[in-house]
Short mmCIF file of C-alpha atoms in Angstrom, two decimals:
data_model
loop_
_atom_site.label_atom_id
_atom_site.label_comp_id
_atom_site.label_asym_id
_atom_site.label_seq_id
_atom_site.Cartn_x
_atom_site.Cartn_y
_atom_site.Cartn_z
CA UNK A 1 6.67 -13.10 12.06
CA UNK A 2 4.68 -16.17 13.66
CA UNK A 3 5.71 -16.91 17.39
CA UNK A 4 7.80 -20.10 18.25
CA UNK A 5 4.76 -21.05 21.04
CA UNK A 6 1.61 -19.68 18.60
CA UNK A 7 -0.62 -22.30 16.98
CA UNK A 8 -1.12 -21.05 13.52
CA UNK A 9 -2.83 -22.15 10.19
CA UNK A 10 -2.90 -20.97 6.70
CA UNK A 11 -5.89 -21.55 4.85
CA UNK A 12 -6.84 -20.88 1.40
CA UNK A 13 -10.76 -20.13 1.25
CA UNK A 14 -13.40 -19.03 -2.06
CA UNK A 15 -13.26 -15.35 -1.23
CA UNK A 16 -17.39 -15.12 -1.86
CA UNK A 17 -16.94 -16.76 1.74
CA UNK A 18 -18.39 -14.66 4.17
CA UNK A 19 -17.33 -14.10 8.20
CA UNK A 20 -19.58 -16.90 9.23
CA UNK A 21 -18.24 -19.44 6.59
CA UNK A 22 -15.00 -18.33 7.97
CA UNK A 23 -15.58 -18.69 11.23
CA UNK A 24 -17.04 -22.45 10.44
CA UNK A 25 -13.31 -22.83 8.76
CA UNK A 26 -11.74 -21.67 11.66
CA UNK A 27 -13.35 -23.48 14.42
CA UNK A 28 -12.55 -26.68 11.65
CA UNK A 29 -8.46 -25.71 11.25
CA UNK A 30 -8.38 -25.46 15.33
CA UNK A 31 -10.64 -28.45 15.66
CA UNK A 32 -12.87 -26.77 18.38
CA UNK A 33 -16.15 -27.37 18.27
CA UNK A 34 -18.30 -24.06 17.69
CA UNK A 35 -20.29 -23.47 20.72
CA UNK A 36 -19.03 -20.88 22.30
CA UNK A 37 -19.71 -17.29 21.24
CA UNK A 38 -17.31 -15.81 19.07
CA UNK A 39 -17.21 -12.04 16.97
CA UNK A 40 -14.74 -10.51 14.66
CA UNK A 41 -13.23 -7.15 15.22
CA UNK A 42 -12.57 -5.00 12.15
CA UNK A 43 -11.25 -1.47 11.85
CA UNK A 44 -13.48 -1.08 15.75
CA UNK A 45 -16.24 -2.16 14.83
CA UNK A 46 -17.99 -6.04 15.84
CA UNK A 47 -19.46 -8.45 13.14
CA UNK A 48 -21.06 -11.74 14.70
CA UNK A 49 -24.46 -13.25 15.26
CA UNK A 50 -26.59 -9.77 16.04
CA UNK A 51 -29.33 -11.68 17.30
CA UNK A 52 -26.99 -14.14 20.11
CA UNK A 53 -24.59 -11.06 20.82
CA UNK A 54 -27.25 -8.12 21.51
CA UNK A 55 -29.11 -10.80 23.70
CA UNK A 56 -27.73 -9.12 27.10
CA UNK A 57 -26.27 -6.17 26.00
CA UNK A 58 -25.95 -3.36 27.58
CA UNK A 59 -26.60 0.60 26.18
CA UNK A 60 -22.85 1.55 26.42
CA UNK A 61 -22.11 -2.09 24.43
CA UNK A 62 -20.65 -1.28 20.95
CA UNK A 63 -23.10 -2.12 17.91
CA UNK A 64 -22.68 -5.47 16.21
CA UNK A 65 -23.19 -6.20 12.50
CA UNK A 66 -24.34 -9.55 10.73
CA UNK A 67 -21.20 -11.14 9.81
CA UNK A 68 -22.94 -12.55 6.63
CA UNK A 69 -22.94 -9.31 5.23
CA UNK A 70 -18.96 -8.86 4.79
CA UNK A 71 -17.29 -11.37 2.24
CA UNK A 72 -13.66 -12.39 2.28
CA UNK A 73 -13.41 -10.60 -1.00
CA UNK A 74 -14.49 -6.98 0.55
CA UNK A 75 -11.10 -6.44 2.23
CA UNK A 76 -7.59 -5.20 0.79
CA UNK A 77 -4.53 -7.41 0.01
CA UNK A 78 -2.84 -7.39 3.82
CA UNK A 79 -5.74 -6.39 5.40
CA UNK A 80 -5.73 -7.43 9.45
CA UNK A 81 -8.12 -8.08 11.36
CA UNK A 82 -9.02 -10.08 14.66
CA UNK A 83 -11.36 -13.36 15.67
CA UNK A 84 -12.22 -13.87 19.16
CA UNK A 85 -13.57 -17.18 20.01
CA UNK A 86 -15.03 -18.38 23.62
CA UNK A 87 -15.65 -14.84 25.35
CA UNK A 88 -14.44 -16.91 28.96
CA UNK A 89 -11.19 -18.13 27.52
CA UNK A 90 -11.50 -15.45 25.10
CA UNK A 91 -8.79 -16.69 22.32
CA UNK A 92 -7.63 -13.96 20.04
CA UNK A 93 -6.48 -14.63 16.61
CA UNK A 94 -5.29 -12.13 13.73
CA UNK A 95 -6.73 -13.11 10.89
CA UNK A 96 -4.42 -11.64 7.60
CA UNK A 97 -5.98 -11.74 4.17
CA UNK A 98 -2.67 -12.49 2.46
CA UNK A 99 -3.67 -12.47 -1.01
CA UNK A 100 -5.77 -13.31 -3.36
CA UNK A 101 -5.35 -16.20 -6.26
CA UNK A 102 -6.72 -16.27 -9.48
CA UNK A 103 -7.67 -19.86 -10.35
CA UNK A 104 -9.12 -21.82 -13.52
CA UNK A 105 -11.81 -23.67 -11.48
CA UNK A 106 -12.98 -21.43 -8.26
CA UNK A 107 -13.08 -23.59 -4.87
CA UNK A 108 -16.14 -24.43 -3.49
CA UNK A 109 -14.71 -25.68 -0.23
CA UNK A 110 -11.69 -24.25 2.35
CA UNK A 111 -8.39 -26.15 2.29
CA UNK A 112 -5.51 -25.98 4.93
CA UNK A 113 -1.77 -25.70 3.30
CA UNK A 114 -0.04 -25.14 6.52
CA UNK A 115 0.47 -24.27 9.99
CA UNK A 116 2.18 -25.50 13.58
CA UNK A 117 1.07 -26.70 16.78
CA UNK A 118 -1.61 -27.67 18.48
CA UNK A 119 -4.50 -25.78 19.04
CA UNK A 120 -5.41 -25.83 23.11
CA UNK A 121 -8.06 -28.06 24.38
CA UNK A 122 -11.55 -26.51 24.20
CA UNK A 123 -12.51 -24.91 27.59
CA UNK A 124 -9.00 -24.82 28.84
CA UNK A 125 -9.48 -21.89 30.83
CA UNK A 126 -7.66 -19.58 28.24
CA UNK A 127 -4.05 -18.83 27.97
CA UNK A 128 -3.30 -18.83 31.89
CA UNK A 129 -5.23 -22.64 31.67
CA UNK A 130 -3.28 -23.81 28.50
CA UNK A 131 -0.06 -23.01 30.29
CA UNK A 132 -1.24 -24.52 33.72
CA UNK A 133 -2.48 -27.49 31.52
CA UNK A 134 1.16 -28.11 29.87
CA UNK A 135 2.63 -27.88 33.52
CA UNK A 136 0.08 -30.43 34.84
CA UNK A 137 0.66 -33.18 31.28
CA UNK A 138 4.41 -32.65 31.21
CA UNK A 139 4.76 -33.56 35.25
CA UNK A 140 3.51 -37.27 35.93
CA UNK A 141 4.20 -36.09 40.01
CA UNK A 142 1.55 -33.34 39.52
CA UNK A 143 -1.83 -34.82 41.48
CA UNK A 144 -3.73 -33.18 38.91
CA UNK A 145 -2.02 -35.35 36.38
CA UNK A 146 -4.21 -38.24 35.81
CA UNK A 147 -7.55 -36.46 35.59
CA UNK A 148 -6.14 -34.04 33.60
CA UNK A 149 -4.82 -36.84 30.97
CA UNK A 150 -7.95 -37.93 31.17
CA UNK A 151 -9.99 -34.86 30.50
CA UNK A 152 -7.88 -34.42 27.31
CA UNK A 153 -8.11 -38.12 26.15
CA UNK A 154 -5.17 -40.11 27.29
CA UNK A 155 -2.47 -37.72 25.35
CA UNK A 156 -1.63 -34.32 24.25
CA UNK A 157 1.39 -32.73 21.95
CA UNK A 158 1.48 -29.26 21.74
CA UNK A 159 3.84 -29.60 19.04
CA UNK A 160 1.39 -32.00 17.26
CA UNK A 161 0.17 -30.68 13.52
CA UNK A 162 -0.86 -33.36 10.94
CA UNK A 163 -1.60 -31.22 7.70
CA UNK A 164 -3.83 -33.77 5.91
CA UNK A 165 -6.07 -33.91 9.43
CA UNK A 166 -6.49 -30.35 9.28
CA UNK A 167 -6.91 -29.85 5.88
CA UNK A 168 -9.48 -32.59 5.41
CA UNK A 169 -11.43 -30.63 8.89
CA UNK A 170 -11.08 -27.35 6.92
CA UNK A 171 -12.60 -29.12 3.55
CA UNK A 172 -15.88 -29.90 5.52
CA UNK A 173 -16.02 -27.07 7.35
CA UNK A 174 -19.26 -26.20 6.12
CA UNK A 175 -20.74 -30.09 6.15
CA UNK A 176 -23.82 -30.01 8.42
CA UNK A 177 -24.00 -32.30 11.51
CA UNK A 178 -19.67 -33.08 11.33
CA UNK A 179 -18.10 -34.54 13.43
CA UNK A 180 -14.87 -33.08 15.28
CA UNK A 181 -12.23 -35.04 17.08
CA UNK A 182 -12.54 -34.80 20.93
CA UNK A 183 -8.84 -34.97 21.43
CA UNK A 184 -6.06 -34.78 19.71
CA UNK A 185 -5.18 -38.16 17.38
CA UNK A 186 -2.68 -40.40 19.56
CA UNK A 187 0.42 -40.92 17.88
CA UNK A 188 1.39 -44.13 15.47
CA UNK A 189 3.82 -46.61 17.02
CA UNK A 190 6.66 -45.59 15.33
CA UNK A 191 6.23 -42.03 15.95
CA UNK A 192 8.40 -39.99 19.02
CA UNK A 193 5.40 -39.11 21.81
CA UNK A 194 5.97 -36.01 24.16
CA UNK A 195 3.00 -35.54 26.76
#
């Protein structure tokens, strides 16, 4: 059961994929813009980058492993697992292999089919920021108010979630050099605006 208040996304990805590629297809479906350090936990153990994540470690510090070695298609049907992007504002998804499709022409590229909300502006300040952010944009009285529209480019909807935007993000996750949105798409004329 998905949380009212939880940005989610459902993606559908080639399951040769491995943790990188899915991290790349994450960081697209959230629109943040990789560079922050990030690691998957699976069944206790940490897959990332061994070379940026064993950089300042200490002995106690639990092992990592190369996320290229594991492939989408090494877990089980339901299998759970967590991503942790951004080890200040330290965002925590569960990542749930849901299934896996049989299809005449195999993908070569990630596609979005749904999902809710907005992701939270990169370096936020982590949950007890996003919350402190929505305060701050839904109070024009707040003196923080006015920077703070400004830092996150004139608007923000938390409820905001255009499917084609994502999905075409997701499609070029793996594109060298793209480019990601630094805010969130203002809204159409026509369309109702909450800030």
């Amino acid at each position: 059961m998905r949380s009212s208040r939880k940005s989610w996304r459902r993606l559908v990805l080639p399951s040769g994929w491995n943790l990188g590629q899915l991290h790349l297809a994450l960081q697209a479906a959230f629109n943040w813009w990789n560079y922050h350090l990030h690691e998957f936990h699976i069944g206790g153990l940490r897959y990332g980058d061994v070379e940026l994540l064993t950089q300042d470690a200490d002995e106690d510090d639990a092992n990592v492993f190369d996320c290229r070695e594991v492939r989408l298609r090494d877990f089980a049907r339901g299998a759970v697992f967590n991503y942790v992007y951004d080890f200040g504002d330290n965002w925590r998804h569960t990542v749930m292999i849901e299934e896996f499709v049989a299809l005449e022409v195999a993908p070569k590229h990630g596609t979005c089919i749904d999902g809710a909300r907005a992701r939270p502006p990169e370096d936020v300040g982590g949950i007890p920021g996003y919350e402190r952010f929505l305060e701050i944009m839904a109070d024009k009285a707040d003196p923080e108010h006015a920077d703070t529209r400004r830092w996150c480019g004139g608007y923000f909807d938390r409820e905001w979630f255009d499917l084609a935007v994502v999905d075409k993000d997701v499609r070029n996750a793996l594109r060298p050099n793209v480019k990601r949105r630094l805010h969130q798409p203002k809204p159409q004329r026509n369309e109702p605006t909450t800030a």
